Coordinates of C-alpha atoms in Angstrom, one line a residue:
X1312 CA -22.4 -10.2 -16.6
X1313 CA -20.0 -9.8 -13.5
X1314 CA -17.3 -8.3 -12.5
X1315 CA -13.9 -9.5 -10.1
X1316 CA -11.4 -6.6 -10.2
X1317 CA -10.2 -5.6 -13.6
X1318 CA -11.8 -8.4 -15.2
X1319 CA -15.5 -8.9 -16.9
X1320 CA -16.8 -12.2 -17.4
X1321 CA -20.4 -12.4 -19.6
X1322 CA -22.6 -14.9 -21.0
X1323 CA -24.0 -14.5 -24.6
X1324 CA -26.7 -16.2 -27.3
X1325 CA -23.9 -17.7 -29.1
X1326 CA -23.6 -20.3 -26.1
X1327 CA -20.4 -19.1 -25.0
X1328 CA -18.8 -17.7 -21.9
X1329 CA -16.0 -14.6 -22.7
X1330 CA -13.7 -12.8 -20.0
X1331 CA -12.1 -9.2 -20.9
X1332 CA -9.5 -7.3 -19.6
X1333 CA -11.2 -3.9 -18.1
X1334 CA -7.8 -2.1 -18.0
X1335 CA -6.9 -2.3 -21.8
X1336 CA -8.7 -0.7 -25.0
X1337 CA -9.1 -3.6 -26.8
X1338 CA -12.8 -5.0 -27.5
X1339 CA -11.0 -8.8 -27.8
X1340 CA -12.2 -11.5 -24.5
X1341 CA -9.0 -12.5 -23.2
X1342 CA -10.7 -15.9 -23.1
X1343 CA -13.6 -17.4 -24.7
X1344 CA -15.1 -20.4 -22.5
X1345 CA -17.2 -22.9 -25.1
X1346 CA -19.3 -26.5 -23.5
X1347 CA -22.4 -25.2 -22.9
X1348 CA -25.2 -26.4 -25.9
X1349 CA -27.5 -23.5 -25.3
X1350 CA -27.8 -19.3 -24.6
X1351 CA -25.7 -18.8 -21.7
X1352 CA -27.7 -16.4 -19.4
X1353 CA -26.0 -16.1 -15.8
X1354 CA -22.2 -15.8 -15.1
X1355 CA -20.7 -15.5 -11.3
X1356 CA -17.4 -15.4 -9.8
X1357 CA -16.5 -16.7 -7.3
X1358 CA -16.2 -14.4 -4.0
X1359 CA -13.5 -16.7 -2.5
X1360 CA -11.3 -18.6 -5.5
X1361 CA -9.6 -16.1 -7.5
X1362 CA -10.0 -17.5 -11.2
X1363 CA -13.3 -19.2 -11.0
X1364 CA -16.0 -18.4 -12.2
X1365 CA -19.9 -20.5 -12.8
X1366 CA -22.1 -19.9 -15.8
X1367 CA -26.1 -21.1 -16.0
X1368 CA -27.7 -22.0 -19.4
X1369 CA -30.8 -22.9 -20.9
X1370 CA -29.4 -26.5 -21.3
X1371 CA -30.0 -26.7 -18.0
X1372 CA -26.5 -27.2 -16.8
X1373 CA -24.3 -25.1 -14.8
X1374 CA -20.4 -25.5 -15.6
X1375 CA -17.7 -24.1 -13.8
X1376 CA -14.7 -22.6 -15.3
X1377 CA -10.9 -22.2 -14.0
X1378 CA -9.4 -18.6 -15.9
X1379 CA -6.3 -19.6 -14.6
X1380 CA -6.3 -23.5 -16.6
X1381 CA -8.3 -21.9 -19.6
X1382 CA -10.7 -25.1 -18.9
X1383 CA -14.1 -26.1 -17.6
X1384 CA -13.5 -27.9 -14.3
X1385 CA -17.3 -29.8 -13.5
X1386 CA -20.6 -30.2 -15.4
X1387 CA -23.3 -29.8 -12.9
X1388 CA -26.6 -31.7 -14.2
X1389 CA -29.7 -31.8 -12.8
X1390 CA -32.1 -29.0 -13.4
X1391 CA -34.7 -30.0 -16.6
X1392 CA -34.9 -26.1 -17.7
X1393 CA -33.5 -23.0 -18.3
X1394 CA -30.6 -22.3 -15.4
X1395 CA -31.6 -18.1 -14.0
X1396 CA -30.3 -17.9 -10.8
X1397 CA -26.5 -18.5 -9.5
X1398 CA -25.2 -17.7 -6.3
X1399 CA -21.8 -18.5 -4.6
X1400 CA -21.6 -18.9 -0.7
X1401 CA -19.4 -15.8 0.9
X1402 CA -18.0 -18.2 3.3
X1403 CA -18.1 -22.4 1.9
X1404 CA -15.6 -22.4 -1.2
X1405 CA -17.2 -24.9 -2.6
X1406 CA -21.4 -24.5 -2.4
X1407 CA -23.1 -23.0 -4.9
X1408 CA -26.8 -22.4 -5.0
X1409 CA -28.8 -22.4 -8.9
X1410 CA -32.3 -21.6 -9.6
X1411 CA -34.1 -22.9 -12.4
X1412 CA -37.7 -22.3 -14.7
X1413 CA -38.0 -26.1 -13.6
X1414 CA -39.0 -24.8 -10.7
X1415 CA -36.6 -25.7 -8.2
X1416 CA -33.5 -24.6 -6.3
X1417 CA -30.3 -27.0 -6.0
X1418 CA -27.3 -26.6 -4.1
X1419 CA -24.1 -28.2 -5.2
X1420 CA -21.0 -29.0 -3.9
X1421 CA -18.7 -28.1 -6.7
X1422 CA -15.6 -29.8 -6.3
X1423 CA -17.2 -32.7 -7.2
X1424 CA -20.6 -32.0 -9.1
X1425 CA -22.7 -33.5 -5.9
X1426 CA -26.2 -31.8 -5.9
X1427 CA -26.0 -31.5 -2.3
X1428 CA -30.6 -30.4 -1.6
X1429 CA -33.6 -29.6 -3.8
X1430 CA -35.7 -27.4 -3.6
X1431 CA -39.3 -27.8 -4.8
X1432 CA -41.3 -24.9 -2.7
X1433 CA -41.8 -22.4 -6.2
X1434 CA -44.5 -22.8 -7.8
X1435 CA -43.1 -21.5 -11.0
X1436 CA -40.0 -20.5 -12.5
X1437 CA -36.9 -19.3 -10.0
X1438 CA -35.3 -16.1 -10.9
X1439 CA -32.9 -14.7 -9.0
X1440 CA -30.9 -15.7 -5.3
X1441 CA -29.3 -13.5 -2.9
X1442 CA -27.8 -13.9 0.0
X1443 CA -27.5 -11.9 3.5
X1444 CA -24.7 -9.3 3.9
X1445 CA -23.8 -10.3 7.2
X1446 CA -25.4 -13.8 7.4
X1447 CA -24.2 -15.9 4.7
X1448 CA -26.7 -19.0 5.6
X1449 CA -29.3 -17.2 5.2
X1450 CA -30.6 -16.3 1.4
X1451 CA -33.7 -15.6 -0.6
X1452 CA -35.3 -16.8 -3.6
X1453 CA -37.9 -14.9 -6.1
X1454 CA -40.1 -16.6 -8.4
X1455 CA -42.4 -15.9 -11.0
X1456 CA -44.9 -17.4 -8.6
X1457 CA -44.6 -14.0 -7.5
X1458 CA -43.4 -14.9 -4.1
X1459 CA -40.1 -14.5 -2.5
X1460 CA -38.8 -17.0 0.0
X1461 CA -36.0 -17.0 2.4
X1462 CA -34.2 -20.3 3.8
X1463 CA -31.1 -21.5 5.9
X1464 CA -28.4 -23.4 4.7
X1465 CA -27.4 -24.2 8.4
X1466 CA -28.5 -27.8 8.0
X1467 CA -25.7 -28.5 5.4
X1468 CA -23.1 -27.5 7.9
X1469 CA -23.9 -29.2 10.8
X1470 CA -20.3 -30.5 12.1
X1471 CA -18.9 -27.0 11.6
X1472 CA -21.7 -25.9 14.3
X1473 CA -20.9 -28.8 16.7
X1474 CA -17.0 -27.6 16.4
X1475 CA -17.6 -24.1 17.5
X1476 CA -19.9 -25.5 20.2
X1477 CA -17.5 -27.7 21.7
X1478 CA -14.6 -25.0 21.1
X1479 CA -12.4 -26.8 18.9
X1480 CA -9.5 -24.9 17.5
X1481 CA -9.8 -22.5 15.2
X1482 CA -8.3 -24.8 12.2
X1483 CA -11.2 -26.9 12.7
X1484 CA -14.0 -23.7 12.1
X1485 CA -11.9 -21.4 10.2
X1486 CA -9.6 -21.6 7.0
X1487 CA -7.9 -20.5 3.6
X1488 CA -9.6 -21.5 0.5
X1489 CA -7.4 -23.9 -0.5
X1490 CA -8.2 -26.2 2.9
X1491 CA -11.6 -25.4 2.1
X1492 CA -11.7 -26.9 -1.4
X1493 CA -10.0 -30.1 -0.3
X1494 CA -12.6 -33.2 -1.5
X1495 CA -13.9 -35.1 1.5
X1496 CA -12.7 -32.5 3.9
X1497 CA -15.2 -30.9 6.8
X1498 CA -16.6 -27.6 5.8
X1499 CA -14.5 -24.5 7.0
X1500 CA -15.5 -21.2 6.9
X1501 CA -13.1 -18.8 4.6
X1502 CA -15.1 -15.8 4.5
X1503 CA -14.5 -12.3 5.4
X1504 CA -17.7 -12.6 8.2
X1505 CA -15.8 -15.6 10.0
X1506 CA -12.3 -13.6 10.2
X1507 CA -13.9 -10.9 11.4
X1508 CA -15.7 -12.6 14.0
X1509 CA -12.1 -14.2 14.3
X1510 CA -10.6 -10.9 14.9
X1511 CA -12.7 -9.5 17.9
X1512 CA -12.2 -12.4 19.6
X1513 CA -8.5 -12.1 19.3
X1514 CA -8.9 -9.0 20.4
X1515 CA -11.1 -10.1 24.3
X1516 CA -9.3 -11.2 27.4
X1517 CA -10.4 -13.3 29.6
X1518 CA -13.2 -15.9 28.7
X1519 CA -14.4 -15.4 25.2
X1520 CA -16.6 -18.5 24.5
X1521 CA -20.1 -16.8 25.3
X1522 CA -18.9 -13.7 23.2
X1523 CA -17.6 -17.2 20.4
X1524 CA -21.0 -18.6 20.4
X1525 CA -23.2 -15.5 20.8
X1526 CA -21.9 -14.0 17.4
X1527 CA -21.2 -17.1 15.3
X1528 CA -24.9 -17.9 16.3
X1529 CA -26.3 -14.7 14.9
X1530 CA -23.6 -15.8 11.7
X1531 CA -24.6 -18.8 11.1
X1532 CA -28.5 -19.0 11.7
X1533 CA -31.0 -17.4 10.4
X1534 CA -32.7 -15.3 12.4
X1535 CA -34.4 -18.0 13.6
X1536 CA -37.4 -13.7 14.4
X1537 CA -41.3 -13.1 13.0
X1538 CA -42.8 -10.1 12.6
X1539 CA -47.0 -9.9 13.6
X1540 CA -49.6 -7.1 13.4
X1541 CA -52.7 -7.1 15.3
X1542 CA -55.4 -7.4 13.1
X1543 CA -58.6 -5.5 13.5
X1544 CA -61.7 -5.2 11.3
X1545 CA -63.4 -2.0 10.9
X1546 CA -64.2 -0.1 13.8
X1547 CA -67.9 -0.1 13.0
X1548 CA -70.7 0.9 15.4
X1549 CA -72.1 -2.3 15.2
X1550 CA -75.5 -1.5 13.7
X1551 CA -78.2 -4.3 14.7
X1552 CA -81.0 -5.3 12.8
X1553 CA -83.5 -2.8 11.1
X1554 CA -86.1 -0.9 13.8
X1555 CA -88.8 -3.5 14.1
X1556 CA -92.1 -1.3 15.5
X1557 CA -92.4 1.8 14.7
X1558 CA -94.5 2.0 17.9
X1559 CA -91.3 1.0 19.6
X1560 CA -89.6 3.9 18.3
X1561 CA -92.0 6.4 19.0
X1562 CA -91.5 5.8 22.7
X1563 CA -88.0 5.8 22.6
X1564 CA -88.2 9.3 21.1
X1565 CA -90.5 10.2 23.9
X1566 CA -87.9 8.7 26.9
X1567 CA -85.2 10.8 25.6
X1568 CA -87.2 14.1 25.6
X1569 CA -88.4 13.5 28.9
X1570 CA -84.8 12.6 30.5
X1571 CA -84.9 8.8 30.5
X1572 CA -82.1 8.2 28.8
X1573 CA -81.4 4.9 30.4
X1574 CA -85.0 3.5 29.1
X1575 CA -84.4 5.0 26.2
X1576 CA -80.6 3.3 25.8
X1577 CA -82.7 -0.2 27.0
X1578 CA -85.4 0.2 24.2
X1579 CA -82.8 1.1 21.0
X1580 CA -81.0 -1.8 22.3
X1581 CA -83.9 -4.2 22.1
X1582 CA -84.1 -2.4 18.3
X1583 CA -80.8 -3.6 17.7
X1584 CA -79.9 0.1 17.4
X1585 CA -76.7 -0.2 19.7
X1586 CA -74.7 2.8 18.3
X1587 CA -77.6 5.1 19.0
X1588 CA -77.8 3.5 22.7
X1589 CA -73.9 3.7 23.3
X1590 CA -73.8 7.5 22.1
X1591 CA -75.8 8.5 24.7
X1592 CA -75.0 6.1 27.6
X1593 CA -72.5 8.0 29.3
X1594 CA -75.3 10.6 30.2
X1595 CA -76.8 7.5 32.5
X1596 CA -73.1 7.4 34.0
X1597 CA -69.9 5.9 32.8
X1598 CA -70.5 2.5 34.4
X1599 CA -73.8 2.2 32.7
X1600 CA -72.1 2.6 29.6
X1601 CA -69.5 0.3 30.2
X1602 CA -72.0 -2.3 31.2
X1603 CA -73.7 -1.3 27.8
X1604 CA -70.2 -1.9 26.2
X1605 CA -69.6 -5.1 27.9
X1606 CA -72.6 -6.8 26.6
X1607 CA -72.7 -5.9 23.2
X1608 CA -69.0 -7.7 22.9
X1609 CA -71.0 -10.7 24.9
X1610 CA -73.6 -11.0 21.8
X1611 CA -70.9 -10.1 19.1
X1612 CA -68.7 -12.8 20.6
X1613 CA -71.4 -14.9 20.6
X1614 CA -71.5 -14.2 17.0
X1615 CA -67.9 -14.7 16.2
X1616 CA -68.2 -10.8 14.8
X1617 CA -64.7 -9.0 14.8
X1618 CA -66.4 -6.1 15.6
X1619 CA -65.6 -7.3 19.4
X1620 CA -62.7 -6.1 18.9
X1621 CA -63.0 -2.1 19.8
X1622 CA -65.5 -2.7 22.4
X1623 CA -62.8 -5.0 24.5
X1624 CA -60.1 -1.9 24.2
X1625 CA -62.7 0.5 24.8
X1626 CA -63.7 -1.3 28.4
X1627 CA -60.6 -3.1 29.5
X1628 CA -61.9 -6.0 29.0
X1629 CA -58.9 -7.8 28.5
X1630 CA -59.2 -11.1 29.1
X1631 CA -62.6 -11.5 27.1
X1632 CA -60.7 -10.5 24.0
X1633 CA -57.6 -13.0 24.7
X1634 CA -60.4 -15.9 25.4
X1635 CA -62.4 -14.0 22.1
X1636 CA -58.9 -14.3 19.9
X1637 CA -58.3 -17.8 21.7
X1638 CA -61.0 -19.3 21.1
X1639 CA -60.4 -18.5 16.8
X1640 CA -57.1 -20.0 17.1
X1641 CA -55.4 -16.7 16.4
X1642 CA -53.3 -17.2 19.0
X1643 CA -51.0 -14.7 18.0
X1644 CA -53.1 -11.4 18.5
X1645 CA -54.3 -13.1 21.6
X1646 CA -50.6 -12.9 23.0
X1647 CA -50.0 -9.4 21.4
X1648 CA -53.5 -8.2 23.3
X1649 CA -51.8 -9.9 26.9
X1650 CA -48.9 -8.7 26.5
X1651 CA -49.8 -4.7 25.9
X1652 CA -51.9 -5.2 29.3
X1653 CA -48.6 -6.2 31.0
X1654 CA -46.8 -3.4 29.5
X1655 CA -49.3 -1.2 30.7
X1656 CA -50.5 0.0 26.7
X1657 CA -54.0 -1.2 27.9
X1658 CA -56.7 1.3 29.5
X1659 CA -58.0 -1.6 32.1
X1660 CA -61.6 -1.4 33.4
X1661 CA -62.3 0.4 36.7
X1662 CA -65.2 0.8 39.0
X1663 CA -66.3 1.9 42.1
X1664 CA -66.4 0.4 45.2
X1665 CA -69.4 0.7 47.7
X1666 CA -66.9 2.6 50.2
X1667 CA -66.3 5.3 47.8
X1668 CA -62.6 3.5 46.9
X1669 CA -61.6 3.0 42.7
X1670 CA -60.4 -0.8 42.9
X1671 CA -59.7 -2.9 39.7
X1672 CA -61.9 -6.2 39.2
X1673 CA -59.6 -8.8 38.6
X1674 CA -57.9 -7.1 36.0
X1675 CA -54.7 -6.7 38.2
X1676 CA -50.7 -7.3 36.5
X1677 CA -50.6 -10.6 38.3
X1678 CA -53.7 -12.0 36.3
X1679 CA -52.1 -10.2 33.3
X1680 CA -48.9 -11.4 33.7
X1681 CA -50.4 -15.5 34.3
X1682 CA -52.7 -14.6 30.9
X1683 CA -49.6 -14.1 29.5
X1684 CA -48.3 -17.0 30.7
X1685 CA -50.9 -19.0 29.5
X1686 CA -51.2 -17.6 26.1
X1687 CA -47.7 -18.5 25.7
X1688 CA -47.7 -21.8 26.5
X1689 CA -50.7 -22.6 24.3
X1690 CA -48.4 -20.6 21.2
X1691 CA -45.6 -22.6 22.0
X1692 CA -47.3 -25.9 22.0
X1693 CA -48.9 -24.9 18.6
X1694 CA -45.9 -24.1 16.8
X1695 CA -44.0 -27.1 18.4
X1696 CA -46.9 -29.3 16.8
X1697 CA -46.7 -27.7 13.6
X1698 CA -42.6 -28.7 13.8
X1699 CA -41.2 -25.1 14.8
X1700 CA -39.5 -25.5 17.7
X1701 CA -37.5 -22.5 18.0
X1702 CA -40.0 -20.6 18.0
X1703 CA -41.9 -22.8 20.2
X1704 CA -38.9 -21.8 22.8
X1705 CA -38.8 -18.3 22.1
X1706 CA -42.6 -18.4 22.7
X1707 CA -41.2 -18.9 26.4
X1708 CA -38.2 -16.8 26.6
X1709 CA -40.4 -13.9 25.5
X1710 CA -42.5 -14.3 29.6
X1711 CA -38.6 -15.1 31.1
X1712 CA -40.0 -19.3 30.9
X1713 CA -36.2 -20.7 30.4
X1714 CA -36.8 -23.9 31.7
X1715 CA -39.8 -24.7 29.4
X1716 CA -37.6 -22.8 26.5
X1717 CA -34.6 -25.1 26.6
X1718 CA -37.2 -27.9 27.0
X1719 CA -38.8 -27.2 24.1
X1720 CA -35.7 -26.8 22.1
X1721 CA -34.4 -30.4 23.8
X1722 CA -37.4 -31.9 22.6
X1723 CA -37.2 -30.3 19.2
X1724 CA -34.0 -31.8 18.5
X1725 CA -32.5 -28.3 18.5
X1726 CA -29.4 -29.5 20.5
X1727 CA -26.4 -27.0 19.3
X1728 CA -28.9 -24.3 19.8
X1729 CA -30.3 -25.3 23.3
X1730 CA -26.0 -25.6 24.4
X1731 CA -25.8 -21.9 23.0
X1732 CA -28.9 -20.4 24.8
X1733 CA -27.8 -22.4 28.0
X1734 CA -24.0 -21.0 27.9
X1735 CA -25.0 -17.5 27.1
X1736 CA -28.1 -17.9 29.5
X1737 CA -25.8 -19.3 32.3
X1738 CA -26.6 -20.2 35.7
X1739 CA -30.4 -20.2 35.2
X1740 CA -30.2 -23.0 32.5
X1741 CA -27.0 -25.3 33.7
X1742 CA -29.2 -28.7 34.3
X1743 CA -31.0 -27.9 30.6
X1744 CA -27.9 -27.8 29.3
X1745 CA -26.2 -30.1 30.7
X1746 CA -28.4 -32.6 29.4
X1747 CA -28.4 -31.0 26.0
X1748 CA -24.7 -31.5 25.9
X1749 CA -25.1 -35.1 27.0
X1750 CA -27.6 -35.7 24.0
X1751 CA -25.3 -33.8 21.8
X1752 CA -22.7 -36.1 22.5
X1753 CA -24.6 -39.1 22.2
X1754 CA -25.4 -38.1 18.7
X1755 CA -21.9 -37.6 18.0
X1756 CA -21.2 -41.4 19.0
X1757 CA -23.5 -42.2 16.8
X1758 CA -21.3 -41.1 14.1
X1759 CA -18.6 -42.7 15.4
X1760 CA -16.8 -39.1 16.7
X1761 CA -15.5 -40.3 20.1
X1762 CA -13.5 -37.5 20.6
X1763 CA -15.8 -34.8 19.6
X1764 CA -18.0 -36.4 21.9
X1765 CA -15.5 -36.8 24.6
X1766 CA -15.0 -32.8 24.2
X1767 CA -18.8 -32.4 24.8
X1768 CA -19.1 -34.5 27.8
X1769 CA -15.8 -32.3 29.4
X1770 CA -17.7 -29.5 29.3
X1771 CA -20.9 -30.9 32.1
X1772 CA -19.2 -30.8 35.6
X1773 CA -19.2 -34.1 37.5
X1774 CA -19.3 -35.8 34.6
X1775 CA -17.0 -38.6 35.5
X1776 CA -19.7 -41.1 34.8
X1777 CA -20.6 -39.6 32.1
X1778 CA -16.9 -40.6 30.5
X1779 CA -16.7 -44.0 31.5
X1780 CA -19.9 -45.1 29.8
X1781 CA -18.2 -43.2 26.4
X1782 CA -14.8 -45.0 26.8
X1783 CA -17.5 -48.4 27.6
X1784 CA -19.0 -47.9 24.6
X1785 CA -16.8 -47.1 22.2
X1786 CA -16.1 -50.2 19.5
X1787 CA -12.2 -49.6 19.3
X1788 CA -9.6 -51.5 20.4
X1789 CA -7.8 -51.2 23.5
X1790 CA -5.1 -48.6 22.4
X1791 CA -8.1 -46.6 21.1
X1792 CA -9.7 -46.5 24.0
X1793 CA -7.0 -45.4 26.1
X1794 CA -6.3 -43.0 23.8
X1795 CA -9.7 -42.1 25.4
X1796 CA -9.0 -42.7 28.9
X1797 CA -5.8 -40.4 28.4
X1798 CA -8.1 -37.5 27.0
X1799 CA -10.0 -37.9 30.2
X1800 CA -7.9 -37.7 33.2
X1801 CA -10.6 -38.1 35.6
X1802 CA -11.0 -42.2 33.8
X1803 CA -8.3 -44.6 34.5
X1804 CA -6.6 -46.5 31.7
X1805 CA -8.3 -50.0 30.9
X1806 CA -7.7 -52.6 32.6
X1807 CA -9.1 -56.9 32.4
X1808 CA -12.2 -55.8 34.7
X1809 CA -13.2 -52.7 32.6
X1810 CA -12.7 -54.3 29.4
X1811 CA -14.7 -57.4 31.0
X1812 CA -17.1 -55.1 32.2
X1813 CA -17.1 -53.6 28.3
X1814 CA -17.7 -56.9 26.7
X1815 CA -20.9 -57.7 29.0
X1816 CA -21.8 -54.5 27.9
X1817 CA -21.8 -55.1 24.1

């Protein structure tokens, strides 16, 4: 069942879709929508076309239905089960995401039934799909595989991205519904998130392109953000073996009632009884007991015990644990552990000099902050081998790295994002981006875009050169390319040595 202003649209056993009239008495549909072959179980409006609505059955089909033509307007086919889950984009007219017991998700482009992606991630049957309130590429799935998963449509709407990156008017990013619904036409944004976007801008004066990028970014992306926890085993005391002589003990006994409480500490450690040695260590002094605490983590390292864990925090000992979590792979805690010894959330280890002065042992914030440094760089390269470079880059911004961050995102192929962390970043990352934007518009002459890529290329100063070789390359004839030539002031019209010069090229 759902509802658009007075009207109520449900789906029924009897295989048929019925719309009523909320405002009247009567218990009669206003329209009765028949096609499907099977129980009709999910109905949906659509946010942005007044008058259509979807409907998902357990024929596996999902149709679409015009209230204003009393007709069913596409048959989308492709699911092999029961269709659960329906959900309209907030901002394309046209995409419409389903979820299936066949265990996958597709997303169609309804004005002309083209299953646009699959989805085969569920490991069972796909429920229900939502999307984000205020960032309408990003949804979520639940399963009964008992997971719920969250993914970015982003990739579906790529030129939209490269037109608000190269600040094309708005007609090109933003739209009615009726533009937006054209077959064949570029994706346009006709949502209520994009006018309001739309709106503040309007409302700035002076340059508003960082402000432009900055919140259609945070529109359009998913919160590329990951949330981690330190994770810690039980904060045992580390008990050893079982007492091996009793002979051995007996003498311990003795040492503590006669004062020797550092023989005594020596003998329950050679017992394996290090909880009973550490209790009474700081009556030695505290730098006998941190000495104590230092090389039980030595042998529980040694181990691979978590129970290192407290004994590191206890001491200081920072940069054992960060080699400890390191050396595990869990390269994640270790850059958690680094970065609390930065911020100062870290007791570090202290001792005393032989003049009497209190002096830290290495453990000073400029071999904190290079730990840090190096953690990250080792994070980053994992996550750019496993294929996440975003993160990979915000693995760098996190220490202030920006030149490794756009490089990272450059080599990632994250081009429109690398242009938008360069513009908002500014002067600190003009070369990186500057070469991004050169990429970027490569790619788009790949495609054949000239002009897009001609806007691209206007936006790296000096970039005079940078022209030519795009009004050299590109296949068109000569009116075309002065067409080009007249976009770009700074590149005089063709002429019998350019084009020459062209030809040898090609």
């Amino acid at each position: 069942m759902t509802v658009e202003r007075d009207m109520i649209a449900t789906g029924c056993e009897d295989k048929n879709v019925r719309v009523y009239y909320l405002a009247t008495s009567s218990d009669q549909p206003l329209k009765v929508f028949s096609g499907h072959t099977a129980k009709v179980f999910h109905v949906r409006w659509s946010p942005l076309r007044e008058g259509i609505l979807c409907s998902g059955s357990d024929d596996g089909t999902v149709r679409i239905w015009d209230y204003t033509q009393d007709a069913c307007i596409n048959v989308l086919s492709g699911h092999t089960a029961p269709v659960r889950g329906l959900l309209w984009n907030t901002e394309i007219p046209y995409l419409l995401i389903s979820g299936s017991w066949d265990y996958t998700i597709k997303v169609w482009d309804t004005r002309d039934g083209t299953c646009l992606d699959t989805v085969y991630d569920h490991g069972a049957d796909v429920y229900g799909l939502t999307c984000h309130p205020s960032r309408p590429f990003t949804m979520a799935s639940c399963s009964r595989d008992s997971t719920v998963r969250l993914w970015s449509l982003t990739p579906l709407i790529n030129p939209l991205q490269i037109n608000i990156l190269a600040d094309r008017p708005w007609d090109e990013v933003i739209g009615n519904t009726d533009r937006g619904v054209e077959v064949g036409a570029s994706p346009l944004l006709c949502g209520k998130v994009s006018r309001d976007i739309k709106q503040e801008i309007d409302k700035l004066t002076g340059n508003s392109r960082e402000k432009k990028l900055r919140w259609f970014s945070e529109c359009l992306t998913s919160k590329a953000q990951e949330l981690t926890t330190v994770k810690m085993s039980k904060f045992g005391g580390g008990i050893g073996a079982p007492s091996k002589e009793e002979r051995l003990k007996e003498a311990a006994e003795i040492h503590l009632r006669l004062g020797q409480i550092q023989r005594y500490c020596e003998l329950m450690v050679e017992l394996g009884e290090w909880d009973k040695a550490l209790s009474v260590a700081p009556g030695v002094s505290m730098k006998y007991w941190k000495k104590l605490m230092q090389r039980r983590a030595d042998q529980l390292i040694q181990e691979e015990n978590d129970d290192v864990i407290p004994y590191c925090i206890a001491t200081g000992d920072v940069k054992k644990l960060v080699k400890f979590y390191t050396s595990r792979g869990q390269l994640k805690e270790a850059l958690l552990v680094a970065q609390a010894a930065c911020e100062g959330n870290m007791q570090t280890s202290q001792s005393s000099a032989s003049n009497g002065s209190t002096h830290f042992e290495g453990n000073n914030m400029e071999d904190y902050n290079e730990l840090l440094h190096e953690v990250s760089k080792e994070l980053s390269e994992w996550y750019f081998q496993a294929g996440c470079a975003v993160q990979a880059a915000c693995c760098h911004l996190a220490v202030e790295n920006i030149e490794l961050a756009m490089a990272n995102l450059i080599r990632g192929n994250e081009l429109e994002l690398a242009v938008s962390m360069g513009t908002v970043l500014g002067e600190c990352a003009a070369q990186a981006t500057h070469y991004a934007l050169e990429l970027l518009a490569r790619k788009c002459m790949t495609v054949t875009t000239w002009d897009l890529a001609a806007d691209l290329l206007m936006m790296i100063p000096n970039n005079e050169l940078h022209l030519v070789k795009l009004c050299a390359f590109c296949p068109g004839g000569t009116a075309e390319i002065n067409d080009l030539h007249e976009k770009n002031k700074s590149v005089a019209p063709i002429g019998p040595l350019t084009q020459s010069a062209r030809f040898l090229i090609f």
